[in-house]
Structures are given as C-alpha cells and as structure tokens.
Tab-separated table of C-alpha atoms in Angstrom:
chain	number	residue	atom	x	y	z
N	378	MET	CA	17.663	4.101	18.925
N	379	LYS	CA	14.335	5.447	20.135
N	380	SER	CA	11.947	6.975	17.626
N	381	ALA	CA	8.970	9.307	17.907
N	382	TYR	CA	7.134	7.272	15.244
N	383	HIS	CA	7.169	3.559	14.540
N	384	VAL	CA	6.340	4.030	10.852
N	385	LEU	CA	6.314	6.987	8.464
N	386	GLY	CA	4.206	6.262	5.393
N	387	ILE	CA	4.619	8.095	2.080
N	388	GLY	CA	1.870	7.484	-0.429
N	389	ASN	CA	-0.805	8.635	-2.817
N	390	ALA	CA	-3.466	10.385	-0.719
N	391	ILE	CA	-6.632	9.003	-2.281
N	392	VAL	CA	-10.307	8.909	-1.321
N	393	ASP	CA	-11.902	5.570	-2.265
N	394	VAL	CA	-15.367	5.450	-3.812
N	395	LEU	CA	-16.637	1.860	-3.420
N	396	SER	CA	-19.585	0.376	-5.257
N	397	ARG	CA	-20.909	-3.161	-5.776
N	398	THR	CA	-21.361	-4.183	-9.396
N	399	ASP	CA	-21.476	-7.201	-11.732
N	400	GLU	CA	-19.230	-8.658	-14.444
N	401	ALA	CA	-21.442	-7.122	-17.152
N	402	PHE	CA	-20.678	-3.579	-15.935
N	403	LEU	CA	-16.928	-4.274	-16.121
N	404	GLY	CA	-17.273	-5.589	-19.691
N	405	GLN	CA	-19.457	-2.689	-20.731
N	406	HIS	CA	-16.835	-0.181	-19.557
N	407	GLY	CA	-13.772	-2.089	-20.802
N	408	LEU	CA	-12.409	-2.827	-17.328
N	409	VAL	CA	-10.024	-5.684	-16.481
N	410	LYS	CA	-11.236	-7.392	-13.308
N	411	GLY	CA	-8.781	-7.193	-10.409
N	412	SER	CA	-6.547	-4.572	-12.035
N	413	MET	CA	-5.698	-0.989	-11.111
N	414	MET	CA	-5.949	1.438	-14.021
N	415	LEU	CA	-4.888	5.067	-14.022
N	416	ILE	CA	-7.605	7.308	-15.483
N	417	ASP	CA	-7.980	11.016	-16.214
N	418	GLU	CA	-10.491	13.372	-14.607
N	419	GLU	CA	-12.962	13.105	-17.497
N	420	ARG	CA	-13.011	9.284	-17.288
N	421	ALA	CA	-13.332	9.520	-13.488
N	422	GLU	CA	-16.435	11.698	-13.868
N	423	SER	CA	-18.084	9.450	-16.480
N	424	LEU	CA	-17.404	6.224	-14.520
N	425	TYR	CA	-18.645	7.822	-11.318
N	426	ASP	CA	-21.885	8.814	-13.063
N	427	ALA	CA	-22.375	5.234	-14.353
N	428	MET	CA	-21.630	3.514	-11.013
N	429	GLY	CA	-24.363	2.424	-8.621
N	430	PRO	CA	-24.718	3.741	-5.061
N	431	ALA	CA	-21.287	4.206	-3.488
N	432	ILE	CA	-19.613	4.849	-0.160
N	433	GLU	CA	-16.669	7.237	0.172
N	434	VAL	CA	-13.823	6.413	2.538
N	435	SER	CA	-10.277	7.680	2.719
N	436	GLY	CA	-7.908	5.165	1.164
N	437	GLY	CA	-4.690	5.055	-0.782
N	438	SER	CA	-2.573	1.959	-0.247
N	439	CYS	CA	-0.118	3.509	2.213
N	440	GLY	CA	-2.841	5.531	3.972
N	441	ASN	CA	-4.655	2.245	4.672
N	442	THR	CA	-1.440	0.775	6.087
N	443	MET	CA	-1.025	3.753	8.400
N	444	ALA	CA	-4.631	3.366	9.582
N	445	GLY	CA	-3.763	-0.250	10.411
N	446	ILE	CA	-0.631	0.743	12.354
N	447	ALA	CA	-2.746	3.179	14.416
N	448	SER	CA	-5.424	0.509	14.992
N	449	PHE	CA	-2.755	-1.783	16.493
N	450	GLY	CA	-1.740	1.054	18.811
N	451	GLY	CA	1.389	2.042	16.893
N	452	LYS	CA	2.564	5.615	16.322
N	453	GLY	CA	2.428	6.648	12.670
N	454	ALA	CA	2.995	9.688	10.484
N	455	TYR	CA	2.047	10.213	6.842
N	456	ILE	CA	3.241	12.299	3.907
N	457	GLY	CA	0.908	12.682	0.912
N	458	LYS	CA	-0.550	15.455	-1.229
N	459	VAL	CA	-4.175	16.595	-1.291
N	460	ARG	CA	-5.843	19.702	-2.689
N	461	ASP	CA	-7.598	22.213	-0.393
N	462	ASP	CA	-11.000	20.859	-1.491
N	463	GLN	CA	-13.770	18.763	0.078
N	464	LEU	CA	-12.134	15.362	-0.537
N	465	GLY	CA	-8.796	16.728	0.681
N	466	THR	CA	-10.422	17.809	3.943
N	467	VAL	CA	-12.076	14.374	4.314
N	468	PHE	CA	-8.737	12.610	3.787
N	469	GLY	CA	-6.864	14.730	6.335
N	470	HIS	CA	-9.633	14.457	8.920
N	471	ASP	CA	-9.845	10.657	8.604
N	472	LEU	CA	-6.099	10.180	9.213
N	473	LYS	CA	-5.772	12.662	12.058
N	474	SER	CA	-8.903	11.377	13.817
N	475	ILE	CA	-7.279	7.936	14.229
N	476	GLY	CA	-4.058	9.438	15.561
N	477	VAL	CA	-1.801	9.504	12.478
N	478	ALA	CA	0.269	12.709	12.163
N	479	PHE	CA	-0.392	14.352	8.776
N	480	ASP	CA	1.044	17.795	8.106
N	481	THR	CA	1.843	17.847	4.371
N	482	PRO	CA	0.776	21.299	3.064
N	483	LYS	CA	-2.362	21.153	0.897
N	484	ALA	CA	-2.088	22.257	-2.746
N	485	LYS	CA	-3.797	25.624	-3.300
N	486	ASP	CA	-4.293	25.130	-7.027
N	487	GLY	CA	-3.962	22.496	-9.741
N	488	PRO	CA	-5.779	19.159	-9.954
N	489	SER	CA	-8.366	18.113	-7.353
N	490	THR	CA	-7.751	15.525	-4.614
N	491	ALA	CA	-7.218	12.018	-5.966
N	492	ARG	CA	-9.972	9.400	-5.971
N	493	CYS	CA	-10.126	5.705	-6.693
N	494	LEU	CA	-13.348	4.279	-8.082
N	495	ILE	CA	-13.473	0.694	-6.778
N	496	LEU	CA	-15.940	-1.752	-8.297
N	497	ILE	CA	-16.572	-4.850	-6.202
N	498	THR	CA	-17.917	-7.925	-8.016
N	499	PRO	CA	-19.832	-10.740	-6.240
N	500	ASP	CA	-16.602	-12.813	-5.944
N	501	ALA	CA	-15.179	-10.023	-3.682
N	502	GLN	CA	-12.612	-9.013	-6.336
N	503	ARG	CA	-11.990	-5.292	-6.672
N	504	THR	CA	-11.311	-3.437	-9.892
N	505	MET	CA	-9.714	-0.050	-9.282
N	506	ASN	CA	-9.770	3.055	-11.449
N	507	THR	CA	-7.520	5.741	-10.035
N	508	TYR	CA	-7.466	9.435	-10.852
N	509	LEU	CA	-4.201	10.632	-9.257
N	510	GLY	CA	-5.082	14.326	-9.289
N	511	ALA	CA	-3.277	16.288	-6.571
N	512	CYS	CA	-1.062	13.261	-5.737
N	513	THR	CA	1.114	14.083	-8.736
N	514	GLY	CA	2.095	17.303	-6.969
N	515	LEU	CA	3.991	15.414	-4.235
N	516	GLY	CA	7.662	16.304	-4.556
N	517	PRO	CA	11.014	16.389	-2.742
N	518	SER	CA	10.095	19.637	-0.944
N	519	ASP	CA	7.336	17.724	0.901
N	520	ILE	CA	9.887	15.398	2.523
N	521	ASP	CA	10.833	16.474	6.034
N	522	ALA	CA	14.212	14.849	6.797
N	523	ALA	CA	13.691	15.386	10.542
N	524	LEU	CA	10.392	13.468	10.375
N	525	VAL	CA	12.118	10.657	8.465
N	526	GLY	CA	14.821	10.553	11.143
N	527	ALA	CA	12.187	10.409	13.880
N	528	SER	CA	10.619	7.264	12.350
N	529	ALA	CA	11.957	3.726	12.806
N	530	VAL	CA	10.810	2.653	9.326
N	531	THR	CA	9.831	4.730	6.289
N	532	TYR	CA	7.329	2.760	4.202
N	533	VAL	CA	6.300	3.686	0.660
N	534	GLU	CA	4.055	2.330	-2.077
N	535	GLY	CA	5.386	1.360	-5.515
N	536	TYR	CA	2.523	3.312	-7.086
N	537	LEU	CA	4.507	6.512	-6.379
N	538	TRP	CA	6.744	5.624	-9.337
N	539	ASP	CA	3.879	6.698	-11.631
N	540	ALA	CA	4.650	10.367	-10.836
N	541	PRO	CA	8.285	11.461	-11.486
N	542	ALA	CA	8.331	14.126	-8.736
N	543	ALA	CA	6.894	11.648	-6.199
N	544	LYS	CA	9.616	9.151	-7.111
N	545	GLN	CA	12.255	11.812	-6.412
N	546	ALA	CA	10.542	12.524	-3.089
N	547	VAL	CA	10.807	8.845	-2.130
N	548	LEU	CA	14.478	8.642	-3.088
N	549	LYS	CA	15.165	11.732	-0.971
N	550	ALA	CA	13.361	10.092	1.985
N	551	PHE	CA	15.340	6.855	1.545
N	552	GLU	CA	18.618	8.780	1.618
N	553	ALA	CA	17.553	10.731	4.700
N	554	ALA	CA	16.512	7.493	6.453
N	555	HIS	CA	19.749	5.647	5.802
N	556	ALA	CA	21.816	8.711	6.721
N	557	GLN	CA	20.131	8.576	10.145
N	558	ASP	CA	20.407	4.783	10.583
N	559	ARG	CA	16.710	4.225	9.899
N	560	LEU	CA	15.151	1.499	7.746
N	561	VAL	CA	13.142	1.783	4.534
N	562	SER	CA	10.459	-0.452	3.094
N	563	ILE	CA	8.449	-0.612	-0.127
N	564	THR	CA	5.433	-2.532	-1.343
N	565	LEU	CA	5.399	-3.493	-5.024
N	566	SER	CA	1.715	-2.414	-5.108
N	567	ASP	CA	0.474	-4.122	-8.276
N	568	SER	CA	1.855	-6.495	-10.937
N	569	PHE	CA	1.064	-3.906	-13.660
N	570	CYS	CA	3.139	-1.394	-11.656
N	571	VAL	CA	5.978	-3.952	-11.521
N	572	HIS	CA	5.890	-4.407	-15.310
N	573	ARG	CA	6.187	-0.632	-15.732
N	574	TYR	CA	9.205	-0.219	-13.425
N	575	ARG	CA	10.796	-3.651	-13.131
N	576	ASP	CA	14.419	-2.576	-13.636
N	577	GLU	CA	14.130	0.313	-11.187
N	578	PHE	CA	12.424	-1.861	-8.577
N	579	ARG	CA	15.079	-4.570	-8.915
N	580	ASP	CA	17.757	-1.928	-8.411
N	581	LEU	CA	15.970	-0.648	-5.285
N	582	VAL	CA	15.682	-4.162	-3.848
N	583	ARG	CA	19.398	-4.769	-4.347
N	584	ASN	CA	20.681	-1.412	-3.142
N	585	LYS	CA	18.211	0.539	-1.016
N	586	ILE	CA	15.359	-1.491	0.475
N	587	ASP	CA	15.492	-3.120	3.918
N	588	ILE	CA	12.021	-4.749	3.839
N	589	LEU	CA	10.252	-5.636	0.583
N	590	PHE	CA	6.539	-6.485	0.432
N	591	GLY	CA	4.934	-8.188	-2.556
N	592	ASN	CA	2.193	-10.674	-3.349
N	593	GLU	CA	2.626	-13.809	-5.429
N	594	ALA	CA	1.738	-12.168	-8.761
N	595	GLU	CA	3.982	-9.159	-8.082
N	596	ILE	CA	7.056	-11.122	-7.072
N	597	LYS	CA	6.723	-13.444	-10.100
N	598	ALA	CA	6.407	-10.351	-12.319
N	599	LEU	CA	9.482	-8.783	-10.699
N	600	TYR	CA	11.676	-11.776	-11.549
N	601	GLU	CA	9.813	-12.808	-14.744
N	602	VAL	CA	9.351	-16.400	-13.578
N	603	GLU	CA	6.418	-18.821	-13.730
N	604	SER	CA	6.424	-20.297	-10.224
N	605	PHE	CA	6.326	-18.842	-6.732
N	606	ASP	CA	9.261	-21.013	-5.633
N	607	GLU	CA	11.466	-19.601	-8.403
N	608	ALA	CA	10.480	-16.056	-7.442
N	609	MET	CA	11.177	-16.776	-3.768
N	610	GLU	CA	14.690	-18.051	-4.504
N	611	ALA	CA	15.390	-15.094	-6.810
N	612	VAL	CA	14.313	-12.495	-4.242
N	613	ARG	CA	16.257	-14.342	-1.511
N	614	ARG	CA	19.470	-13.561	-3.431
N	615	GLU	CA	18.696	-9.838	-3.691
N	616	ALA	CA	16.543	-8.663	-0.782
N	617	ARG	CA	17.531	-8.132	2.851
N	618	ILE	CA	14.059	-9.157	4.051
N	619	ALA	CA	11.286	-10.117	1.613
N	620	VAL	CA	7.711	-10.534	2.816
N	621	LEU	CA	5.583	-12.412	0.285
N	622	THR	CA	1.805	-12.773	0.635
N	623	ARG	CA	-0.182	-15.597	-0.957
N	624	SER	CA	-3.859	-14.898	-0.094
N	625	GLU	CA	-5.440	-18.005	1.474
N	626	LYS	CA	-2.049	-19.787	1.437
N	627	GLY	CA	-0.719	-17.338	4.029
N	628	SER	CA	2.647	-15.659	3.684
N	629	VAL	CA	6.349	-16.416	3.453
N	630	VAL	CA	9.178	-14.333	4.890
N	631	VAL	CA	12.706	-14.851	3.553
N	632	LYS	CA	15.930	-13.454	5.005
N	633	GLY	CA	19.253	-14.852	3.839
N	634	SER	CA	19.054	-18.634	3.952
N	635	GLU	CA	16.130	-18.598	6.379
N	636	THR	CA	12.443	-19.023	5.476
N	637	TRP	CA	9.322	-18.654	7.607
N	638	ALA	CA	6.008	-19.889	6.115
N	639	VAL	CA	3.033	-18.650	8.131
N	640	PRO	CA	-0.568	-19.804	7.478
N	641	ALA	CA	-3.299	-17.266	6.755
N	642	SER	CA	-5.507	-16.175	9.662
N	643	PRO	CA	-8.974	-17.681	9.261
N	644	ALA	CA	-11.339	-15.033	7.879
N	645	THR	CA	-14.850	-15.067	9.307
N	646	ARG	CA	-16.086	-14.173	5.821
N	647	ILE	CA	-14.731	-12.633	2.648
N	648	VAL	CA	-16.715	-9.594	1.566
N	649	ASP	CA	-14.191	-7.299	-0.145
N	650	THR	CA	-10.473	-7.958	-0.668
N	651	THR	CA	-9.649	-4.224	-0.952
N	652	GLY	CA	-6.786	-3.372	1.369
N	653	ALA	CA	-5.786	-6.920	2.353
N	654	GLY	CA	-2.148	-6.339	1.355
N	655	ASP	CA	-2.127	-2.855	2.890
N	656	LEU	CA	-3.327	-4.169	6.241
N	657	TYR	CA	-0.986	-7.157	6.119
N	658	ALA	CA	1.908	-4.659	5.823
N	659	ALA	CA	0.489	-2.750	8.814
N	660	GLY	CA	0.516	-5.853	11.013
N	661	PHE	CA	3.975	-6.888	9.886
N	662	LEU	CA	5.505	-3.429	10.393
N	663	PHE	CA	3.790	-3.001	13.762
N	664	GLY	CA	5.333	-6.276	14.904
N	665	PHE	CA	8.711	-5.458	13.391
N	666	THR	CA	8.965	-2.031	15.039
N	667	HIS	CA	8.026	-3.644	18.360
N	668	GLY	CA	10.886	-6.153	18.164
N	669	LYS	CA	8.766	-9.232	17.363
N	670	PRO	CA	10.283	-12.274	15.572
N	671	LEU	CA	9.645	-12.292	11.797
N	672	ALA	CA	7.163	-15.201	11.989
N	673	GLU	CA	5.125	-13.295	14.589
N	674	CYS	CA	5.234	-10.160	12.394
N	675	ALA	CA	3.766	-12.264	9.570
N	676	ARG	CA	1.067	-13.640	11.887
N	677	LEU	CA	0.050	-10.100	12.894
N	678	GLY	CA	-0.122	-9.199	9.193
N	679	GLY	CA	-2.490	-12.107	8.648
N	680	VAL	CA	-4.719	-11.040	11.538
N	681	ALA	CA	-5.068	-7.532	10.090
N	682	ALA	CA	-5.718	-8.804	6.548
N	683	ALA	CA	-8.425	-11.200	7.790
N	684	GLU	CA	-10.208	-8.343	9.577
N	685	VAL	CA	-10.231	-6.005	6.588
N	686	ILE	CA	-11.555	-8.536	4.051
N	687	SER	CA	-14.531	-9.309	6.315
N	688	HIS	CA	-16.249	-6.006	5.413
N	689	VAL	CA	-16.445	-3.394	2.645
N	690	GLY	CA	-13.658	-0.798	2.777
N	691	ALA	CA	-9.905	-0.916	3.152
N	692	ARG	CA	-9.486	0.250	6.746
N	693	PRO	CA	-10.131	-1.759	9.924
N	694	GLU	CA	-13.554	-1.506	11.531
N	695	GLN	CA	-12.549	-3.387	14.670
N	696	ALA	CA	-9.580	-2.200	16.778
N	697	LEU	CA	-6.737	-4.493	15.707
N	698	ARG	CA	-5.072	-4.213	19.108
N	699	GLU	CA	-8.062	-6.144	20.525
N	700	LEU	CA	-7.500	-9.050	18.118
N	701	ILE	CA	-3.940	-9.773	19.317
C-alpha cells in the first residue's frame, strides 16, 4: 500500500536550550544527572537565568526523529502543539525548512511554547528540565485521520502520557492507523516515564504497538527486572517487534523467536549524547519503511546516532543520506 509519508511523528513540540555546565551546578540546583524533569514556567525562568551561555535549537524527542527521517531523504509529517509566539515560530520554521510537513494549528492563548533546558556535563551526559507549556494543549482534535492513513508508520513518544489530552490524541491516532492497515510505533522515552506509566505501556505493547523502541534502562524498568537478558526475553513474549538500544554495545532487535544483535557504529567523538535515541529511531524507521531487513534498519539507526553524538544538539548536522 503506497503512502504519501513514510513516517508521521506525534510529539511534544519543544525548543531546546543547550548549555555546558559542571557537576557543581547540577548539585547546586538539585538536579539528577542524566534525568528528564518536568518543571513549571517559574522554575524554567530561574534555571534559564542561572545557566551559562546557551544555544537554542528546535528539539522534542519526536521532532528530532522526524528531522533524522528527512535527513535520510524520507518523507515525514509531524503533529505537535506550539503557541503563536517567537519560539513557536522558530519550531515550525525549523521543521518545514528541512522538508517535514507541519500543519498543526498554533494555540492563540494559554501557556507559551515548550522549552527544554539541557545541561551538558563534561562527560557528555545531558540533564533535561522540560517546561511543557503549549504541548499540554495537544488533543484529539489535532489528529487528522487522513494524515494518519497517508503515513506508513505513526511514531509517538512516551512523554505524551504526561498530558491526558495528548494521550487521548495518541490513542485516536493509533485507532485511525490500524483501521487503515497502517503501523504504529512508540518510544518509551525515559525510565522515569516508564515508572510513571508502566501498566499502561505494558498494555500498549501487548495490544496496540507494532514497533517498540526502548533503551536498556527503559526496558528493564518496563519489566521490573535486573538484567538486560531478562528484559529482552520478557519483551519478546509481548511485543511484535522490539528495538532495544544499548549505547556503545549497539542494539538488539527481537521479533518472535528471532534476535538480531547489531554493533554500534563507531563514533568519531562523543560530544553530547542528546538525541542519540531519537536519531537511532529515525534510522531504523527510515530503513523499515523502505523495506530493509531488520538488521539493516538497526545499522542505519546506529549510523544516525553516531552522527548526532559527535556534536552539540539533537539534530543531524551532516546529511544522513550521505553516510549510507
């Protein structure tokens, strides 16, 4: 069945504010290194004021994935909510300029466009503080069933479960996709997110999801086990296709009784790990929607992840299509 878009992404439309810092700053502000914390507007303002020099780039987990799909030469569309403010304009411009269709109506009132304050320590770890703002306004009315039907795979981020209306929007999209013989995919996003919604995520994996993405910490959290091997066997029993990333150990894809272990692509250098999982998903989904074998999909994911961790920022700087 031919589709106008390879992947439709639904996510939190967020502008990233990235700044280099040290461990002392994290301690001083009560931040847990490597975590993603939700913050309110007041906390966002005070942290922003305390941060050092920063660069602003459009982000959001799923937005980064869509940027990766476009960089490979894939056709992508995106649904996410911004406010009609400066950051909202920046976000929309950045997606459209790389060829991703983005037509979700902007909010005329209510909270400002979301931002994520990302603090990068010398070990390349990122600590994220997210003000969801306008994202929380995403709801079922923003889901265009025709757009879902025109996309081979609808891909969403687990973070959307933090906003009840956004969760309903995702469930509506999943129903529309399956009604039109399309596939759906989710990334678990963050082990803290998994702890918050474990039962719901397990239910999705069993009953709704065609392709599940998760890293080692997330998949162990989902099945409440100590080892990766236990988590892998648990997800094998429940998921149709599970794609599990393990940083420098590469990734593992499981489908039924089959397993593909694919080594990580060598990174020229590791500067900032922001977006590694997002870009891995981009490579995998690009391969998948172009009929590649699952091991090759995983290899493409590794290529994209290696590119994005070689510089600051969560979107590719080099055209990914040139690296394959």
